[in-house]
Short mmCIF file of N, CA and C and ligand atoms in Angstrom, two decimals:
data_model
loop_
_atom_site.label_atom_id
_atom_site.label_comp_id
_atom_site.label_asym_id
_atom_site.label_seq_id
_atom_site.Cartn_x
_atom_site.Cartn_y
_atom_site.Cartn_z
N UNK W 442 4.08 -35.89 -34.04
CA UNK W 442 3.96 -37.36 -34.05
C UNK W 442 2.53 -37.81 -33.72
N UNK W 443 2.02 -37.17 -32.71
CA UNK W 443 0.71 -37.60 -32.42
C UNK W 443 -0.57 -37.35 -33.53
N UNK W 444 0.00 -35.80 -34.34
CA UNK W 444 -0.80 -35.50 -35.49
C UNK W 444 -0.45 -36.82 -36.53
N UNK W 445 0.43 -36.91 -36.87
CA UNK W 445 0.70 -38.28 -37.40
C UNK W 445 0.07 -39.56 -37.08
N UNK W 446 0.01 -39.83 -36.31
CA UNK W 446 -0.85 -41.16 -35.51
C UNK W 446 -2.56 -41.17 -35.66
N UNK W 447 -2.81 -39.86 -35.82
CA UNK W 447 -4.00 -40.00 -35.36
C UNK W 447 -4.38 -39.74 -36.52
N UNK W 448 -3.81 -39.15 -37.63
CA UNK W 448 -4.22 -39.13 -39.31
C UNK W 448 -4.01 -40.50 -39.72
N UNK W 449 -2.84 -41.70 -39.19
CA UNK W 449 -2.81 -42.61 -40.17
C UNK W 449 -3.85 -43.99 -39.18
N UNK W 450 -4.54 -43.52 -38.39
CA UNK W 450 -5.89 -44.31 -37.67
C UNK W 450 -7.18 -43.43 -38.30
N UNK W 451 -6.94 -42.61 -38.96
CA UNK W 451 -7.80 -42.16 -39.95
C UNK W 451 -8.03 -42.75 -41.33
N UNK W 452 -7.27 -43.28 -41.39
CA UNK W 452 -7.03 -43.69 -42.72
C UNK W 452 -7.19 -45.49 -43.01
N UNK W 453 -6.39 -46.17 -41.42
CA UNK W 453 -7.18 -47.33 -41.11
C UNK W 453 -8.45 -48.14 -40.76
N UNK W 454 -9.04 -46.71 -40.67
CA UNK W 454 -10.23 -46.92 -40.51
C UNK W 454 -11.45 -46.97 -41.93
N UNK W 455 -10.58 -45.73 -43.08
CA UNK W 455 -11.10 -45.87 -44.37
C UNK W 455 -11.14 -47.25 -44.62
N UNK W 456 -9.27 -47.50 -44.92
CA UNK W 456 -9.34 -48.51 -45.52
C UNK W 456 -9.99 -50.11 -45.26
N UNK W 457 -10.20 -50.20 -43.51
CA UNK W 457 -11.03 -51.06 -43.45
C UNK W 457 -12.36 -50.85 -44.16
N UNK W 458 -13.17 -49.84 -44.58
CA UNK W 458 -14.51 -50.36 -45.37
C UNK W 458 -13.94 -49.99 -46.49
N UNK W 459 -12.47 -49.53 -47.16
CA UNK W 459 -12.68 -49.64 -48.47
C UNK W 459 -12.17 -51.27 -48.97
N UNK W 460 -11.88 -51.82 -48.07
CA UNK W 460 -11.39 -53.27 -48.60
C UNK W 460 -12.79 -53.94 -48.39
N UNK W 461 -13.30 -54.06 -47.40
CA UNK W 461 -15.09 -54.70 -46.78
C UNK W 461 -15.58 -54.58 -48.53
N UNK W 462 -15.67 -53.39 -48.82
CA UNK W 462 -16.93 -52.60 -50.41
C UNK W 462 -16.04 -53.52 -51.24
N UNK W 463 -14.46 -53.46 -51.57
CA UNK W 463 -13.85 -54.26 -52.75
C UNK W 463 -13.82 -55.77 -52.48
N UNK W 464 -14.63 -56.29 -51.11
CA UNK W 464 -14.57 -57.69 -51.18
C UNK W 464 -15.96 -57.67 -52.04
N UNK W 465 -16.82 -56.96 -51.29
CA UNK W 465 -18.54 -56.83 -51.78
C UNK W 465 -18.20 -57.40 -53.50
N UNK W 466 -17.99 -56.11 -53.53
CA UNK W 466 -17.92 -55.68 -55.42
C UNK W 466 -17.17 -56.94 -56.17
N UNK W 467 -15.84 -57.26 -55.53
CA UNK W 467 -15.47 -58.53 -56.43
C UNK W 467 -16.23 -59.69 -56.31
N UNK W 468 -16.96 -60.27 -55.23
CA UNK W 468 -17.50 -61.50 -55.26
C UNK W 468 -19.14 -60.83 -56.06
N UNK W 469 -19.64 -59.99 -56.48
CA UNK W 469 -20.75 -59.81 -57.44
C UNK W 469 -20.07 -59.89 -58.58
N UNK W 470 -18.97 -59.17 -58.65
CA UNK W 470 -17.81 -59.53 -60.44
C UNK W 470 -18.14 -61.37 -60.52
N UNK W 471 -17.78 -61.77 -59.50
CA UNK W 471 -17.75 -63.31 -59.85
C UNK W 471 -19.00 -63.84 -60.13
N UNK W 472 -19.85 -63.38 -59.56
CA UNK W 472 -21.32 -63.54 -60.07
C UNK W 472 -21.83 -63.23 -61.46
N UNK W 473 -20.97 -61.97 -61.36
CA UNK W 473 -21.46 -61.58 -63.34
C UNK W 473 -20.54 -62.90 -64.01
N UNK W 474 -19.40 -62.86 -63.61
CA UNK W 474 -18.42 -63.92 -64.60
C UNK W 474 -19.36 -65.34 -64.64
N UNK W 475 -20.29 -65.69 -63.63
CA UNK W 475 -20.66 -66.94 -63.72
C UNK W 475 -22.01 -67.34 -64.86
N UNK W 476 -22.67 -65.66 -64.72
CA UNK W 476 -23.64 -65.78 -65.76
C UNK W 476 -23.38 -65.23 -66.92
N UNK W 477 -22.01 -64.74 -67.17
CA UNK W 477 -21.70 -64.24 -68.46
C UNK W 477 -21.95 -65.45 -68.81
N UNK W 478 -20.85 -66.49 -68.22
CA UNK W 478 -20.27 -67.79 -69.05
C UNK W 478 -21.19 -68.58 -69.32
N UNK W 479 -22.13 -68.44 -68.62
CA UNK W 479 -23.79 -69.33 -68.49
C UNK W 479 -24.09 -69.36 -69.94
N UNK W 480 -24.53 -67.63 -70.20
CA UNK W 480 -25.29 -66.96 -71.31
C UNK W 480 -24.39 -66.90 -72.47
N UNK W 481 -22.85 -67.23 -72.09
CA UNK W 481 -22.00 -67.25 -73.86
C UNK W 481 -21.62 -65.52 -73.97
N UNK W 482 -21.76 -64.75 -72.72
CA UNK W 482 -21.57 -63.32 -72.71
C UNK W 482 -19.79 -62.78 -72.81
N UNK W 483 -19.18 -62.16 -73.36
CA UNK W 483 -17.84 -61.61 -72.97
C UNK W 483 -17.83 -60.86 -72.36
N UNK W 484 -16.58 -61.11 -71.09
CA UNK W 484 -16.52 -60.69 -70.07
C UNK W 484 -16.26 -59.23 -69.70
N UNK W 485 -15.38 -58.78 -71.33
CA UNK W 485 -15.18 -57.05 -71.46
C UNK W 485 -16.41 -56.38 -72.23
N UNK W 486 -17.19 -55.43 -71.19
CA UNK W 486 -18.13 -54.84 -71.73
C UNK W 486 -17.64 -53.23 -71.93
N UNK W 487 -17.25 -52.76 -73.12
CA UNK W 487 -17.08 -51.55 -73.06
C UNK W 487 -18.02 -50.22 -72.34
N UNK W 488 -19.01 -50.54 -73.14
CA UNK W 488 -19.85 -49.45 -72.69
C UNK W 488 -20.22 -49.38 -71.66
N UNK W 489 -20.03 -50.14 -70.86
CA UNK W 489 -20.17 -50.58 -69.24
C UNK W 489 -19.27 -49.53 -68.30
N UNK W 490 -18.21 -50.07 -68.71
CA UNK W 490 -16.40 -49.57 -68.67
C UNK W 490 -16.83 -48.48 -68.67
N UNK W 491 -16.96 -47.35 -69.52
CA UNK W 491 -17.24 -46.29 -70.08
C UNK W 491 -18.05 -45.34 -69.13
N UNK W 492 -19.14 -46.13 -68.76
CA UNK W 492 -20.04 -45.34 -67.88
C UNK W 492 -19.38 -45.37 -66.76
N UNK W 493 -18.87 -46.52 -65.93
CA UNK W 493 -18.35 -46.46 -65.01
C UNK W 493 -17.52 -45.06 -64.53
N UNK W 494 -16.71 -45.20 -65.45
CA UNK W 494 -15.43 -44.18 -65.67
C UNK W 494 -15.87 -42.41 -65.85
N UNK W 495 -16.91 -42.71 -66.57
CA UNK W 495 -17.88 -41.31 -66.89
C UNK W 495 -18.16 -41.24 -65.29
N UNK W 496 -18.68 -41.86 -64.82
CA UNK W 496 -19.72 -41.56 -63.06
C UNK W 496 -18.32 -41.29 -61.87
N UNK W 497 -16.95 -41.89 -62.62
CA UNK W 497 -16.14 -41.71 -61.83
C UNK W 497 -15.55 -40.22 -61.66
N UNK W 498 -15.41 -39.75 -63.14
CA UNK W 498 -14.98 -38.14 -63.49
C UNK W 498 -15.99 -37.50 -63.19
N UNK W 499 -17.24 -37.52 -63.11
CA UNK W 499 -18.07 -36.40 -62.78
C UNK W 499 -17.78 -36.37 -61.58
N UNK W 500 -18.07 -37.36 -60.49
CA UNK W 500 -17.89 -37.65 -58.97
C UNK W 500 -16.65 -36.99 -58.81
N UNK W 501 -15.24 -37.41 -59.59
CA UNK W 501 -14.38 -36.39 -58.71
C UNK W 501 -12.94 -36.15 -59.88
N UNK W 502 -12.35 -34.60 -59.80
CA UNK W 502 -11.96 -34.33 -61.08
C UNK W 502 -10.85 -34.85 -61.33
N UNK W 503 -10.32 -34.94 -59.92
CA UNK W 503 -8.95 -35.67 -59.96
C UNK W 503 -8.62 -37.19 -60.77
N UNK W 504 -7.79 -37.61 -61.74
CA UNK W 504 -7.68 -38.22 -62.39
C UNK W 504 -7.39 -39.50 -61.41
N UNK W 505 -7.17 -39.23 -60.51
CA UNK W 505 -6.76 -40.71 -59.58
C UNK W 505 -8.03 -41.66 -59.12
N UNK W 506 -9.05 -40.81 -59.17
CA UNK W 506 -10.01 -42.00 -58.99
C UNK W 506 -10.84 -42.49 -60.15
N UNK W 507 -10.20 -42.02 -61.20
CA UNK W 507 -10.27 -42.78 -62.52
C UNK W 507 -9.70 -43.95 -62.72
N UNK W 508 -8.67 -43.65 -62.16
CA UNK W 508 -7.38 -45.11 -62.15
C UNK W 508 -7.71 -45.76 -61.49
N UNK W 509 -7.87 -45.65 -60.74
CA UNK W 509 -8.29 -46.85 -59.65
C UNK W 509 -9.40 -47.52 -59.85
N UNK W 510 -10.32 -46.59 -60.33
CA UNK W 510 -11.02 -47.82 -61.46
C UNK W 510 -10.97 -48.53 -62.68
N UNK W 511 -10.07 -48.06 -63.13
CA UNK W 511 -9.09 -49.19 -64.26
C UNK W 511 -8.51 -50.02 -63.54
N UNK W 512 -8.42 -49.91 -62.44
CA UNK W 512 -7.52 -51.06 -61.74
C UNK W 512 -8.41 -52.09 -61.46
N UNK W 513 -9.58 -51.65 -60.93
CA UNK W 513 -10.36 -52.75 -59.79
C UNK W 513 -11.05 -53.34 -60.81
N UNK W 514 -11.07 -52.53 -62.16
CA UNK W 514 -12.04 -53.63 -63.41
C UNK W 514 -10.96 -54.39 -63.98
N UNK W 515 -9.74 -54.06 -64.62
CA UNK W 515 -8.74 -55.13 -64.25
C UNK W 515 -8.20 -56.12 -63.44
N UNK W 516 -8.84 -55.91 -62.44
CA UNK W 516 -8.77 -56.88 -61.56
C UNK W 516 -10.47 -57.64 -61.96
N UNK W 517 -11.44 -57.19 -61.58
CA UNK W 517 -12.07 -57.92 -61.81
C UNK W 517 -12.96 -58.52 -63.06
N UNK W 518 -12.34 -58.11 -64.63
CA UNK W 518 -11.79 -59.38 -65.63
C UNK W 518 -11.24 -60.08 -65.33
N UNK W 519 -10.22 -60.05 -64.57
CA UNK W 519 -9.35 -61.21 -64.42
C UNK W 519 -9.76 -62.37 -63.13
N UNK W 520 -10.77 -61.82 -62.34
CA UNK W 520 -11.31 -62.60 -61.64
C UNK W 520 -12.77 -63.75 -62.26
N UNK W 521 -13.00 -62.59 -63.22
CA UNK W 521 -14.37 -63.33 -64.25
C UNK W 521 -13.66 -64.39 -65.27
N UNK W 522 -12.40 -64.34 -65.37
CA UNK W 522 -11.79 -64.98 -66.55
C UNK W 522 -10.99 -66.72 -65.49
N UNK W 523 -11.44 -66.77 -64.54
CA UNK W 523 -10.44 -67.76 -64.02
C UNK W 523 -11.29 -68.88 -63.71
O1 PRE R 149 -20.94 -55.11 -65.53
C1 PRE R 149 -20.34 -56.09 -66.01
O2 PRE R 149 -20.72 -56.63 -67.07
C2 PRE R 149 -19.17 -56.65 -65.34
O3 PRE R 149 -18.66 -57.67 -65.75
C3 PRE R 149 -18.54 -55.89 -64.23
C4 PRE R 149 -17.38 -55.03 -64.70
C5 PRE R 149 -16.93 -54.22 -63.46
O4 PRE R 149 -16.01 -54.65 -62.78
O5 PRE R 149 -17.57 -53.20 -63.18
C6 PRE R 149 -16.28 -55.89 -65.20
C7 PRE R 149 -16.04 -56.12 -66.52
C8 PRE R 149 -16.76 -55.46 -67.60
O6 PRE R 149 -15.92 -55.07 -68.64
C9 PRE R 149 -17.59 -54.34 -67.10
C10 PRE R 149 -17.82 -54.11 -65.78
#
């Protein structure tokens, strides 16, 4: 139990700076969304996407932190789009 406790205050402690970095990162998304719309830009940039996802698989092989960046750019289209 105590091994338990003290792994999932391990993990509260990640996730406090991994939410801090996904506030960071979405309010600059809103920044791109403001000068896409400025400049007449669309908000889905593939090749963007692409690299992202490329820097994500080299960084790590496991397919899960691929996803999770399909997620957080789905999320933040949809934050550029509102
Ligand atoms: O780099 C951009 O142009 C962004 O709008 C940011 C972002 C991202 O979340 O990383 C979001 C949407 C685009 O399709 C590509 C990347």
């Amino acid at each position: 139990m105590d091994r338990l406790k003290a792994l999932r205050s391990e993990i509260d402690d990640l996730d406090q700076s991994i939410m801090e970095l996904l506030e960071k990162r979405m309010d600059i998304a809103i920044e791109i969304g403001n000068y896409k719309q400025l400049k007449n830009i669309t908000v889905f940039d593939s090749s963007r996407e692409q690299s992202i996802l490329e820097k994500a698989s080299t960084f790590s092989h496991s397919p899960q932190i691929s996803n999770i960046y399909k997620a957080i750019m789905k999320e933040s289209k949809s934050l550029q789009r509102k």
